[in-house]
């Protein structure tokens, strides 16, 4: 976790969340709920269904960076033996049932596809439902949803536009829909302002929908660095 004093200030030194969240295994793709009480992430720790599973941790106070409770596996509605990761929890009081959007390696239309799962009244997530409009015969990762539910960003290694040079590998794509119950539009590559000939991936959208933060292995400080647009 890292904090900053204002939106224009530099980020402070990152601090490890500690053993309540982190283990000797891999923890990745963290995503907060809009209210800041829930932290969803993927991990390959023991106790899951196989490979990476999605887990969630809760905290009572949203200003307490280190108040996270022991994480809980989301169960077999979301997780399976093929690997599940890249969660985004979407909830909007005007739209009804909260949904978890995520990527999964389970059999679908490609290697990794985009799915959603509805949160039931019992507090458990239902079966993952393939989102065919966002999935391709290639790999499609980490959907991140605008708070109104009408725009989604994700990264994919599907072929980019033939008329745009210098993009490829994993690129960031966007899709929209007219209402929360409508089908998603054909995804569009974000183009060379954001994407490069390197891997640009694992996007997270700010709560106001104005800032996209993502990783890229373009030349920077290390293998993968954080960027914002």
PDB file of N, CA, C and O in Angstrom, residues 102-181:
ATOM      1  N   UNK A 102     -14.073 -11.091 -13.572  1.00  0.00           N
ATOM      2  CA  UNK A 102     -12.750 -11.675 -13.403  1.00  0.00           C
ATOM      3  C   UNK A 102     -12.339 -12.419 -14.662  1.00  0.00           C
ATOM      4  O   UNK A 102     -13.135 -12.603 -15.592  1.00  0.00           O
ATOM      5  N   UNK A 103     -11.087 -12.827 -14.704  1.00  0.00           N
ATOM      6  CA  UNK A 103     -10.561 -13.624 -15.820  1.00  0.00           C
ATOM      7  C   UNK A 103     -10.339 -15.052 -15.335  1.00  0.00           C
ATOM      8  O   UNK A 103     -10.030 -15.289 -14.166  1.00  0.00           O
ATOM      9  N   UNK A 104     -10.503 -16.019 -16.257  1.00  0.00           N
ATOM     10  CA  UNK A 104     -10.382 -17.422 -15.870  1.00  0.00           C
ATOM     11  C   UNK A 104      -9.835 -18.247 -17.023  1.00  0.00           C
ATOM     12  O   UNK A 104     -10.106 -17.964 -18.199  1.00  0.00           O
ATOM     13  N   UNK A 105      -9.080 -19.283 -16.652  1.00  0.00           N
ATOM     14  CA  UNK A 105      -8.543 -20.214 -17.643  1.00  0.00           C
ATOM     15  C   UNK A 105      -9.436 -21.412 -17.882  1.00  0.00           C
ATOM     16  O   UNK A 105      -9.055 -22.328 -18.614  1.00  0.00           O
ATOM     17  N   UNK A 106     -10.633 -21.433 -17.295  1.00  0.00           N
ATOM     18  CA  UNK A 106     -11.557 -22.557 -17.511  1.00  0.00           C
ATOM     19  C   UNK A 106     -11.943 -22.630 -18.991  1.00  0.00           C
ATOM     20  O   UNK A 106     -11.810 -21.634 -19.723  1.00  0.00           O
ATOM     21  N   UNK A 107     -12.403 -23.776 -19.459  1.00  0.00           N
ATOM     22  CA  UNK A 107     -12.773 -23.895 -20.868  1.00  0.00           C
ATOM     23  C   UNK A 107     -13.810 -22.850 -21.284  1.00  0.00           C
ATOM     24  O   UNK A 107     -14.851 -22.703 -20.639  1.00  0.00           O
ATOM     25  N   UNK A 108     -13.483 -22.117 -22.346  1.00  0.00           N
ATOM     26  CA  UNK A 108     -14.380 -21.080 -22.842  1.00  0.00           C
ATOM     27  C   UNK A 108     -14.184 -20.922 -24.334  1.00  0.00           C
ATOM     28  O   UNK A 108     -14.294 -21.886 -25.080  1.00  0.00           O
ATOM     29  N   UNK A 109     -13.835 -19.703 -24.773  1.00  0.00           N
ATOM     30  CA  UNK A 109     -13.579 -19.476 -26.194  1.00  0.00           C
ATOM     31  C   UNK A 109     -12.098 -19.273 -26.477  1.00  0.00           C
ATOM     32  O   UNK A 109     -11.678 -19.296 -27.630  1.00  0.00           O
ATOM     33  N   UNK A 110     -11.291 -19.061 -25.446  1.00  0.00           N
ATOM     34  CA  UNK A 110      -9.857 -18.852 -25.627  1.00  0.00           C
ATOM     35  C   UNK A 110      -9.077 -19.428 -24.466  1.00  0.00           C
ATOM     36  O   UNK A 110      -9.609 -20.186 -23.653  1.00  0.00           O
ATOM     37  N   UNK A 111      -7.811 -19.041 -24.370  1.00  0.00           N
ATOM     38  CA  UNK A 111      -6.994 -19.533 -23.264  1.00  0.00           C
ATOM     39  C   UNK A 111      -7.449 -18.963 -21.933  1.00  0.00           C
ATOM     40  O   UNK A 111      -7.688 -19.680 -20.963  1.00  0.00           O
ATOM     41  N   UNK A 112      -7.572 -17.621 -21.874  1.00  0.00           N
ATOM     42  CA  UNK A 112      -8.095 -16.910 -20.711  1.00  0.00           C
ATOM     43  C   UNK A 112      -9.272 -16.068 -21.187  1.00  0.00           C
ATOM     44  O   UNK A 112      -9.160 -15.320 -22.157  1.00  0.00           O
ATOM     45  N   UNK A 113     -10.409 -16.174 -20.510  1.00  0.00           N
ATOM     46  CA  UNK A 113     -11.611 -15.441 -20.902  1.00  0.00           C
ATOM     47  C   UNK A 113     -12.128 -14.597 -19.744  1.00  0.00           C
ATOM     48  O   UNK A 113     -11.701 -14.749 -18.595  1.00  0.00           O
ATOM     49  N   UNK A 114     -13.090 -13.727 -20.054  1.00  0.00           N
ATOM     50  CA  UNK A 114     -13.677 -12.831 -19.062  1.00  0.00           C
ATOM     51  C   UNK A 114     -15.017 -13.393 -18.590  1.00  0.00           C
ATOM     52  O   UNK A 114     -15.855 -13.791 -19.409  1.00  0.00           O
ATOM     53  N   UNK A 115     -15.217 -13.386 -17.279  1.00  0.00           N
ATOM     54  CA  UNK A 115     -16.424 -13.932 -16.657  1.00  0.00           C
ATOM     55  C   UNK A 115     -16.989 -12.941 -15.648  1.00  0.00           C
ATOM     56  O   UNK A 115     -16.318 -11.988 -15.230  1.00  0.00           O
ATOM     57  N   UNK A 116     -18.222 -13.187 -15.250  1.00  0.00           N
ATOM     58  CA  UNK A 116     -18.819 -12.456 -14.133  1.00  0.00           C
ATOM     59  C   UNK A 116     -19.578 -13.430 -13.253  1.00  0.00           C
ATOM     60  O   UNK A 116     -20.038 -14.487 -13.701  1.00  0.00           O
ATOM     61  N   UNK A 117     -19.698 -13.071 -11.984  1.00  0.00           N
ATOM     62  CA  UNK A 117     -20.434 -13.886 -11.020  1.00  0.00           C
ATOM     63  C   UNK A 117     -21.281 -12.960 -10.153  1.00  0.00           C
ATOM     64  O   UNK A 117     -20.802 -11.915  -9.700  1.00  0.00           O
ATOM     65  N   UNK A 118     -22.539 -13.318  -9.939  1.00  0.00           N
ATOM     66  CA  UNK A 118     -23.442 -12.489  -9.153  1.00  0.00           C
ATOM     67  C   UNK A 118     -23.354 -12.847  -7.670  1.00  0.00           C
ATOM     68  O   UNK A 118     -23.251 -14.021  -7.307  1.00  0.00           O
ATOM     69  N   UNK A 119     -23.401 -11.827  -6.823  1.00  0.00           N
ATOM     70  CA  UNK A 119     -23.417 -12.024  -5.381  1.00  0.00           C
ATOM     71  C   UNK A 119     -24.842 -12.308  -4.939  1.00  0.00           C
ATOM     72  O   UNK A 119     -25.750 -11.490  -5.135  1.00  0.00           O
ATOM     73  N   UNK A 120     -25.055 -13.479  -4.340  1.00  0.00           N
ATOM     74  CA  UNK A 120     -26.381 -13.870  -3.908  1.00  0.00           C
ATOM     75  C   UNK A 120     -26.768 -13.313  -2.559  1.00  0.00           C
ATOM     76  O   UNK A 120     -25.936 -12.763  -1.820  1.00  0.00           O
ATOM     77  N   UNK A 121     -28.020 -13.474  -2.209  1.00  0.00           N
ATOM     78  CA  UNK A 121     -28.542 -12.966  -0.935  1.00  0.00           C
ATOM     79  C   UNK A 121     -27.871 -13.631   0.261  1.00  0.00           C
ATOM     80  O   UNK A 121     -27.806 -13.057   1.351  1.00  0.00           O
ATOM     81  N   UNK A 122     -27.348 -14.845   0.058  1.00  0.00           N
ATOM     82  CA  UNK A 122     -26.691 -15.569   1.146  1.00  0.00           C
ATOM     83  C   UNK A 122     -25.271 -15.066   1.409  1.00  0.00           C
ATOM     84  O   UNK A 122     -24.631 -15.472   2.379  1.00  0.00           O
ATOM     85  N   UNK A 123     -24.768 -14.187   0.549  1.00  0.00           N
ATOM     86  CA  UNK A 123     -23.402 -13.698   0.682  1.00  0.00           C
ATOM     87  C   UNK A 123     -22.396 -14.489  -0.113  1.00  0.00           C
ATOM     88  O   UNK A 123     -21.201 -14.186  -0.066  1.00  0.00           O
ATOM     89  N   UNK A 124     -22.835 -15.505  -0.865  1.00  0.00           N
ATOM     90  CA  UNK A 124     -21.961 -16.311  -1.705  1.00  0.00           C
ATOM     91  C   UNK A 124     -22.111 -15.901  -3.166  1.00  0.00           C
ATOM     92  O   UNK A 124     -23.181 -15.458  -3.592  1.00  0.00           O
ATOM     93  N   UNK A 125     -21.036 -16.086  -3.917  1.00  0.00           N
ATOM     94  CA  UNK A 125     -21.068 -15.771  -5.342  1.00  0.00           C
ATOM     95  C   UNK A 125     -21.552 -16.980  -6.133  1.00  0.00           C
ATOM     96  O   UNK A 125     -21.211 -18.115  -5.836  1.00  0.00           O
ATOM     97  N   UNK A 126     -22.351 -16.703  -7.163  1.00  0.00           N
ATOM     98  CA  UNK A 126     -22.879 -17.752  -8.012  1.00  0.00           C
ATOM     99  C   UNK A 126     -21.891 -18.198  -9.064  1.00  0.00           C
ATOM    100  O   UNK A 126     -20.742 -17.724  -9.114  1.00  0.00           O
ATOM    101  N   UNK A 127     -22.301 -19.109  -9.955  1.00  0.00           N
ATOM    102  CA  UNK A 127     -21.410 -19.644 -10.991  1.00  0.00           C
ATOM    103  C   UNK A 127     -20.900 -18.546 -11.917  1.00  0.00           C
ATOM    104  O   UNK A 127     -21.609 -17.583 -12.223  1.00  0.00           O
ATOM    105  N   UNK A 128     -19.649 -18.684 -12.347  1.00  0.00           N
ATOM    106  CA  UNK A 128     -19.080 -17.753 -13.296  1.00  0.00           C
ATOM    107  C   UNK A 128     -19.771 -17.867 -14.652  1.00  0.00           C
ATOM    108  O   UNK A 128     -19.978 -18.968 -15.161  1.00  0.00           O
ATOM    109  N   UNK A 129     -20.139 -16.727 -15.225  1.00  0.00           N
ATOM    110  CA  UNK A 129     -20.825 -16.673 -16.521  1.00  0.00           C
ATOM    111  C   UNK A 129     -19.884 -16.042 -17.538  1.00  0.00           C
ATOM    112  O   UNK A 129     -19.391 -14.922 -17.336  1.00  0.00           O
ATOM    113  N   UNK A 130     -19.632 -16.736 -18.624  1.00  0.00           N
ATOM    114  CA  UNK A 130     -18.755 -16.227 -19.673  1.00  0.00           C
ATOM    115  C   UNK A 130     -19.349 -14.964 -20.288  1.00  0.00           C
ATOM    116  O   UNK A 130     -20.530 -14.911 -20.622  1.00  0.00           O
ATOM    117  N   UNK A 131     -18.519 -13.921 -20.453  1.00  0.00           N
ATOM    118  CA  UNK A 131     -18.923 -12.722 -21.185  1.00  0.00           C
ATOM    119  C   UNK A 131     -18.326 -12.845 -22.584  1.00  0.00           C
ATOM    120  O   UNK A 131     -17.173 -12.489 -22.833  1.00  0.00           O
ATOM    121  N   UNK A 132     -19.115 -13.380 -23.492  1.00  0.00           N
ATOM    122  CA  UNK A 132     -18.614 -13.731 -24.818  1.00  0.00           C
ATOM    123  C   UNK A 132     -18.144 -12.513 -25.598  1.00  0.00           C
ATOM    124  O   UNK A 132     -17.174 -12.591 -26.369  1.00  0.00           O
ATOM    125  N   UNK A 133     -18.804 -11.344 -25.419  1.00  0.00           N
ATOM    126  CA  UNK A 133     -18.440 -10.153 -26.182  1.00  0.00           C
ATOM    127  C   UNK A 133     -17.040  -9.658 -25.850  1.00  0.00           C
ATOM    128  O   UNK A 133     -16.404  -8.980 -26.666  1.00  0.00           O
ATOM    129  N   UNK A 134     -16.552  -9.954 -24.658  1.00  0.00           N
ATOM    130  CA  UNK A 134     -15.243  -9.471 -24.232  1.00  0.00           C
ATOM    131  C   UNK A 134     -14.152 -10.519 -24.386  1.00  0.00           C
ATOM    132  O   UNK A 134     -12.975 -10.214 -24.194  1.00  0.00           O
ATOM    133  N   UNK A 135     -14.527 -11.731 -24.725  1.00  0.00           N
ATOM    134  CA  UNK A 135     -13.581 -12.837 -24.808  1.00  0.00           C
ATOM    135  C   UNK A 135     -13.228 -13.134 -26.259  1.00  0.00           C
ATOM    136  O   UNK A 135     -14.016 -12.873 -27.173  1.00  0.00           O
ATOM    137  N   UNK A 136     -12.033 -13.689 -26.468  1.00  0.00           N
ATOM    138  CA  UNK A 136     -11.542 -13.968 -27.819  1.00  0.00           C
ATOM    139  C   UNK A 136     -10.823 -15.313 -27.812  1.00  0.00           C
ATOM    140  O   UNK A 136     -10.584 -15.905 -26.749  1.00  0.00           O
ATOM    141  N   UNK A 137     -10.423 -15.815 -28.990  1.00  0.00           N
ATOM    142  CA  UNK A 137      -9.640 -17.051 -29.024  1.00  0.00           C
ATOM    143  C   UNK A 137      -8.254 -16.908 -28.403  1.00  0.00           C
ATOM    144  O   UNK A 137      -7.578 -17.908 -28.170  1.00  0.00           O
ATOM    145  N   UNK A 138      -7.839 -15.660 -28.114  1.00  0.00           N
ATOM    146  CA  UNK A 138      -6.567 -15.431 -27.448  1.00  0.00           C
ATOM    147  C   UNK A 138      -6.782 -15.353 -25.930  1.00  0.00           C
ATOM    148  O   UNK A 138      -7.666 -16.004 -25.404  1.00  0.00           O
ATOM    149  N   UNK A 139      -6.000 -14.536 -25.248  1.00  0.00           N
ATOM    150  CA  UNK A 139      -6.104 -14.408 -23.797  1.00  0.00           C
ATOM    151  C   UNK A 139      -6.595 -13.007 -23.434  1.00  0.00           C
ATOM    152  O   UNK A 139      -6.064 -12.001 -23.933  1.00  0.00           O
ATOM    153  N   UNK A 140      -7.564 -12.944 -22.537  1.00  0.00           N
ATOM    154  CA  UNK A 140      -8.168 -11.683 -22.122  1.00  0.00           C
ATOM    155  C   UNK A 140      -8.136 -11.597 -20.600  1.00  0.00           C
ATOM    156  O   UNK A 140      -8.678 -12.472 -19.915  1.00  0.00           O
ATOM    157  N   UNK A 141      -7.506 -10.549 -20.071  1.00  0.00           N
ATOM    158  CA  UNK A 141      -7.189 -10.477 -18.648  1.00  0.00           C
ATOM    159  C   UNK A 141      -7.831  -9.266 -17.971  1.00  0.00           C
ATOM    160  O   UNK A 141      -8.065  -8.237 -18.575  1.00  0.00           O
ATOM    161  N   UNK A 142      -8.011  -9.367 -16.692  1.00  0.00           N
ATOM    162  CA  UNK A 142      -8.356  -8.342 -15.720  1.00  0.00           C
ATOM    163  C   UNK A 142      -9.312  -7.248 -16.217  1.00  0.00           C
ATOM    164  O   UNK A 142      -8.895  -6.137 -16.518  1.00  0.00           O
ATOM    165  N   UNK A 143     -10.584  -7.538 -16.265  1.00  0.00           N
ATOM    166  CA  UNK A 143     -11.554  -6.481 -16.564  1.00  0.00           C
ATOM    167  C   UNK A 143     -11.664  -5.503 -15.399  1.00  0.00           C
ATOM    168  O   UNK A 143     -11.626  -5.894 -14.236  1.00  0.00           O
ATOM    169  N   UNK A 144     -11.753  -4.220 -15.699  1.00  0.00           N
ATOM    170  CA  UNK A 144     -11.970  -3.199 -14.667  1.00  0.00           C
ATOM    171  C   UNK A 144     -13.114  -2.303 -15.128  1.00  0.00           C
ATOM    172  O   UNK A 144     -13.118  -1.807 -16.249  1.00  0.00           O
ATOM    173  N   UNK A 145     -14.121  -2.130 -14.276  1.00  0.00           N
ATOM    174  CA  UNK A 145     -15.406  -1.556 -14.666  1.00  0.00           C
ATOM    175  C   UNK A 145     -15.555  -0.127 -14.151  1.00  0.00           C
ATOM    176  O   UNK A 145     -15.256   0.155 -12.990  1.00  0.00           O
ATOM    177  N   UNK A 146     -16.039   0.757 -15.009  1.00  0.00           N
ATOM    178  CA  UNK A 146     -16.381   2.107 -14.563  1.00  0.00           C
ATOM    179  C   UNK A 146     -17.539   2.031 -13.572  1.00  0.00           C
ATOM    180  O   UNK A 146     -18.422   1.169 -13.711  1.00  0.00           O
ATOM    181  N   UNK A 147     -17.581   2.922 -12.566  1.00  0.00           N
ATOM    182  CA  UNK A 147     -18.605   2.801 -11.522  1.00  0.00           C
ATOM    183  C   UNK A 147     -20.044   2.782 -12.006  1.00  0.00           C
ATOM    184  O   UNK A 147     -20.906   2.209 -11.337  1.00  0.00           O
ATOM    185  N   UNK A 148     -20.338   3.389 -13.167  1.00  0.00           N
ATOM    186  CA  UNK A 148     -21.715   3.335 -13.662  1.00  0.00           C
ATOM    187  C   UNK A 148     -22.011   2.051 -14.428  1.00  0.00           C
ATOM    188  O   UNK A 148     -23.146   1.828 -14.871  1.00  0.00           O
ATOM    189  N   UNK A 149     -21.001   1.191 -14.610  1.00  0.00           N
ATOM    190  CA  UNK A 149     -21.203  -0.104 -15.250  1.00  0.00           C
ATOM    191  C   UNK A 149     -21.281  -0.069 -16.755  1.00  0.00           C
ATOM    192  O   UNK A 149     -21.607  -1.087 -17.372  1.00  0.00           O
ATOM    193  N   UNK A 150     -20.948   1.062 -17.376  1.00  0.00           N
ATOM    194  CA  UNK A 150     -21.148   1.200 -18.814  1.00  0.00           C
ATOM    195  C   UNK A 150     -19.849   1.194 -19.620  1.00  0.00           C
ATOM    196  O   UNK A 150     -19.891   1.361 -20.847  1.00  0.00           O
ATOM    197  N   UNK A 151     -18.725   0.995 -18.958  1.00  0.00           N
ATOM    198  CA  UNK A 151     -17.442   0.954 -19.653  1.00  0.00           C
ATOM    199  C   UNK A 151     -16.536  -0.046 -18.952  1.00  0.00           C
ATOM    200  O   UNK A 151     -16.496  -0.100 -17.717  1.00  0.00           O
ATOM    201  N   UNK A 152     -15.821  -0.854 -19.731  1.00  0.00           N
ATOM    202  CA  UNK A 152     -14.904  -1.836 -19.161  1.00  0.00           C
ATOM    203  C   UNK A 152     -13.582  -1.780 -19.919  1.00  0.00           C
ATOM    204  O   UNK A 152     -13.549  -1.655 -21.143  1.00  0.00           O
ATOM    205  N   UNK A 153     -12.483  -1.829 -19.170  1.00  0.00           N
ATOM    206  CA  UNK A 153     -11.152  -1.931 -19.740  1.00  0.00           C
ATOM    207  C   UNK A 153     -10.581  -3.299 -19.389  1.00  0.00           C
ATOM    208  O   UNK A 153     -10.857  -3.844 -18.317  1.00  0.00           O
ATOM    209  N   UNK A 154      -9.781  -3.862 -20.271  1.00  0.00           N
ATOM    210  CA  UNK A 154      -9.097  -5.120 -19.996  1.00  0.00           C
ATOM    211  C   UNK A 154      -7.883  -5.197 -20.910  1.00  0.00           C
ATOM    212  O   UNK A 154      -7.719  -4.368 -21.819  1.00  0.00           O
ATOM    213  N   UNK A 155      -7.000  -6.158 -20.674  1.00  0.00           N
ATOM    214  CA  UNK A 155      -5.874  -6.330 -21.581  1.00  0.00           C
ATOM    215  C   UNK A 155      -5.972  -7.677 -22.275  1.00  0.00           C
ATOM    216  O   UNK A 155      -6.565  -8.630 -21.758  1.00  0.00           O
ATOM    217  N   UNK A 156      -5.421  -7.724 -23.482  1.00  0.00           N
ATOM    218  CA  UNK A 156      -5.556  -8.899 -24.323  1.00  0.00           C
ATOM    219  C   UNK A 156      -4.377  -8.993 -25.274  1.00  0.00           C
ATOM    220  O   UNK A 156      -3.781  -7.982 -25.653  1.00  0.00           O
ATOM    221  N   UNK A 157      -4.044 -10.222 -25.648  1.00  0.00           N
ATOM    222  CA  UNK A 157      -3.022 -10.414 -26.685  1.00  0.00           C
ATOM    223  C   UNK A 157      -3.663 -10.723 -28.039  1.00  0.00           C
ATOM    224  O   UNK A 157      -3.007 -11.227 -28.943  1.00  0.00           O
ATOM    225  N   UNK A 158      -4.951 -10.402 -28.180  1.00  0.00           N
ATOM    226  CA  UNK A 158      -5.609 -10.530 -29.487  1.00  0.00           C
ATOM    227  C   UNK A 158      -4.927  -9.589 -30.478  1.00  0.00           C
ATOM    228  O   UNK A 158      -4.297  -8.593 -30.073  1.00  0.00           O
ATOM    229  N   UNK A 159      -5.038  -9.836 -31.779  1.00  0.00           N
ATOM    230  CA  UNK A 159      -4.396  -8.963 -32.761  1.00  0.00           C
ATOM    231  C   UNK A 159      -4.894  -7.523 -32.657  1.00  0.00           C
ATOM    232  O   UNK A 159      -6.090  -7.269 -32.491  1.00  0.00           O
ATOM    233  N   UNK A 160      -3.947  -6.581 -32.726  1.00  0.00           N
ATOM    234  CA  UNK A 160      -4.303  -5.176 -32.687  1.00  0.00           C
ATOM    235  C   UNK A 160      -4.708  -4.661 -34.051  1.00  0.00           C
ATOM    236  O   UNK A 160      -4.674  -5.396 -35.049  1.00  0.00           O
ATOM    237  N   UNK A 161      -5.110  -3.394 -34.139  1.00  0.00           N
ATOM    238  CA  UNK A 161      -5.512  -2.820 -35.426  1.00  0.00           C
ATOM    239  C   UNK A 161      -4.368  -2.874 -36.434  1.00  0.00           C
ATOM    240  O   UNK A 161      -3.245  -2.480 -36.116  1.00  0.00           O
ATOM    241  N   UNK A 162      -4.612  -3.328 -37.651  1.00  0.00           N
ATOM    242  CA  UNK A 162      -3.530  -3.446 -38.628  1.00  0.00           C
ATOM    243  C   UNK A 162      -2.979  -2.109 -39.087  1.00  0.00           C
ATOM    244  O   UNK A 162      -1.865  -2.044 -39.610  1.00  0.00           O
ATOM    245  N   UNK A 163      -3.737  -1.020 -38.884  1.00  0.00           N
ATOM    246  CA  UNK A 163      -3.296   0.289 -39.358  1.00  0.00           C
ATOM    247  C   UNK A 163      -2.533   1.082 -38.302  1.00  0.00           C
ATOM    248  O   UNK A 163      -2.193   2.239 -38.520  1.00  0.00           O
ATOM    249  N   UNK A 164      -2.270   0.477 -37.140  1.00  0.00           N
ATOM    250  CA  UNK A 164      -1.552   1.168 -36.069  1.00  0.00           C
ATOM    251  C   UNK A 164      -0.243   0.448 -35.818  1.00  0.00           C
ATOM    252  O   UNK A 164      -0.236  -0.735 -35.471  1.00  0.00           O
ATOM    253  N   UNK A 165       0.874   1.154 -35.976  1.00  0.00           N
ATOM    254  CA  UNK A 165       2.182   0.551 -35.773  1.00  0.00           C
ATOM    255  C   UNK A 165       2.597   0.623 -34.304  1.00  0.00           C
ATOM    256  O   UNK A 165       2.191   1.513 -33.560  1.00  0.00           O
ATOM    257  N   UNK A 166       3.441  -0.318 -33.897  1.00  0.00           N
ATOM    258  CA  UNK A 166       4.090  -0.236 -32.596  1.00  0.00           C
ATOM    259  C   UNK A 166       3.281  -0.735 -31.429  1.00  0.00           C
ATOM    260  O   UNK A 166       3.622  -0.466 -30.278  1.00  0.00           O
ATOM    261  N   UNK A 167       2.156  -1.432 -31.675  1.00  0.00           N
ATOM    262  CA  UNK A 167       1.431  -2.028 -30.571  1.00  0.00           C
ATOM    263  C   UNK A 167       1.306  -3.517 -30.817  1.00  0.00           C
ATOM    264  O   UNK A 167       1.409  -3.999 -31.936  1.00  0.00           O
ATOM    265  N   UNK A 168       1.085  -4.261 -29.772  1.00  0.00           N
ATOM    266  CA  UNK A 168       1.025  -5.703 -29.887  1.00  0.00           C
ATOM    267  C   UNK A 168       1.302  -6.336 -28.542  1.00  0.00           C
ATOM    268  O   UNK A 168       1.250  -5.675 -27.514  1.00  0.00           O
ATOM    269  N   UNK A 169       1.657  -7.628 -28.540  1.00  0.00           N
ATOM    270  CA  UNK A 169       1.814  -8.370 -27.284  1.00  0.00           C
ATOM    271  C   UNK A 169       0.519  -8.207 -26.488  1.00  0.00           C
ATOM    272  O   UNK A 169      -0.568  -8.435 -26.998  1.00  0.00           O
ATOM    273  N   UNK A 170       0.580  -7.793 -25.228  1.00  0.00           N
ATOM    274  CA  UNK A 170      -0.635  -7.522 -24.456  1.00  0.00           C
ATOM    275  C   UNK A 170      -0.927  -6.031 -24.497  1.00  0.00           C
ATOM    276  O   UNK A 170      -0.101  -5.204 -24.118  1.00  0.00           O
ATOM    277  N   UNK A 171      -2.110  -5.677 -24.994  1.00  0.00           N
ATOM    278  CA  UNK A 171      -2.544  -4.287 -25.100  1.00  0.00           C
ATOM    279  C   UNK A 171      -3.780  -4.065 -24.246  1.00  0.00           C
ATOM    280  O   UNK A 171      -4.507  -5.010 -23.908  1.00  0.00           O
ATOM    281  N   UNK A 172      -4.062  -2.808 -23.951  1.00  0.00           N
ATOM    282  CA  UNK A 172      -5.275  -2.432 -23.246  1.00  0.00           C
ATOM    283  C   UNK A 172      -6.386  -2.139 -24.251  1.00  0.00           C
ATOM    284  O   UNK A 172      -6.171  -1.482 -25.275  1.00  0.00           O
ATOM    285  N   UNK A 173      -7.576  -2.657 -23.946  1.00  0.00           N
ATOM    286  CA  UNK A 173      -8.750  -2.528 -24.807  1.00  0.00           C
ATOM    287  C   UNK A 173      -9.903  -1.961 -23.990  1.00  0.00           C
ATOM    288  O   UNK A 173      -9.900  -2.019 -22.753  1.00  0.00           O
ATOM    289  N   UNK A 174     -10.920  -1.427 -24.675  1.00  0.00           N
ATOM    290  CA  UNK A 174     -12.083  -0.851 -24.004  1.00  0.00           C
ATOM    291  C   UNK A 174     -13.352  -1.277 -24.726  1.00  0.00           C
ATOM    292  O   UNK A 174     -13.367  -1.457 -25.946  1.00  0.00           O
ATOM    293  N   UNK A 175     -14.418  -1.445 -23.960  1.00  0.00           N
ATOM    294  CA  UNK A 175     -15.734  -1.757 -24.497  1.00  0.00           C
ATOM    295  C   UNK A 175     -16.768  -0.988 -23.688  1.00  0.00           C
ATOM    296  O   UNK A 175     -16.559  -0.684 -22.510  1.00  0.00           O
ATOM    297  N   UNK A 176     -17.899  -0.659 -24.328  1.00  0.00           N
ATOM    298  CA  UNK A 176     -18.967   0.065 -23.644  1.00  0.00           C
ATOM    299  C   UNK A 176     -20.298  -0.650 -23.853  1.00  0.00           C
ATOM    300  O   UNK A 176     -20.418  -1.561 -24.675  1.00  0.00           O
ATOM    301  N   UNK A 177     -21.306  -0.223 -23.105  1.00  0.00           N
ATOM    302  CA  UNK A 177     -22.666  -0.732 -23.296  1.00  0.00           C
ATOM    303  C   UNK A 177     -23.646   0.377 -22.932  1.00  0.00           C
ATOM    304  O   UNK A 177     -23.308   1.288 -22.167  1.00  0.00           O
ATOM    305  N   UNK A 178     -24.848   0.321 -23.489  1.00  0.00           N
ATOM    306  CA  UNK A 178     -25.829   1.401 -23.307  1.00  0.00           C
ATOM    307  C   UNK A 178     -26.456   1.371 -21.928  1.00  0.00           C
ATOM    308  O   UNK A 178     -26.743   2.412 -21.337  1.00  0.00           O
ATOM    309  N   UNK A 179     -26.718   0.180 -21.413  1.00  0.00           N
ATOM    310  CA  UNK A 179     -27.282   0.020 -20.073  1.00  0.00           C
ATOM    311  C   UNK A 179     -26.558  -1.132 -19.386  1.00  0.00           C
ATOM    312  O   UNK A 179     -25.845  -1.902 -20.024  1.00  0.00           O
ATOM    313  N   UNK A 180     -26.784  -1.269 -18.075  1.00  0.00           N
ATOM    314  CA  UNK A 180     -26.124  -2.330 -17.325  1.00  0.00           C
ATOM    315  C   UNK A 180     -26.615  -3.716 -17.708  1.00  0.00           C
ATOM    316  O   UNK A 180     -25.976  -4.717 -17.366  1.00  0.00           O
ATOM    317  N   UNK A 181     -27.718  -3.802 -18.426  1.00  0.00           N
ATOM    318  CA  UNK A 181     -28.226  -5.100 -18.869  1.00  0.00           C
ATOM    319  C   UNK A 181     -27.980  -5.340 -20.361  1.00  0.00           C
ATOM    320  O   UNK A 181     -28.367  -6.376 -20.886  1.00  0.00           O
TER     321      UNK A 181
END
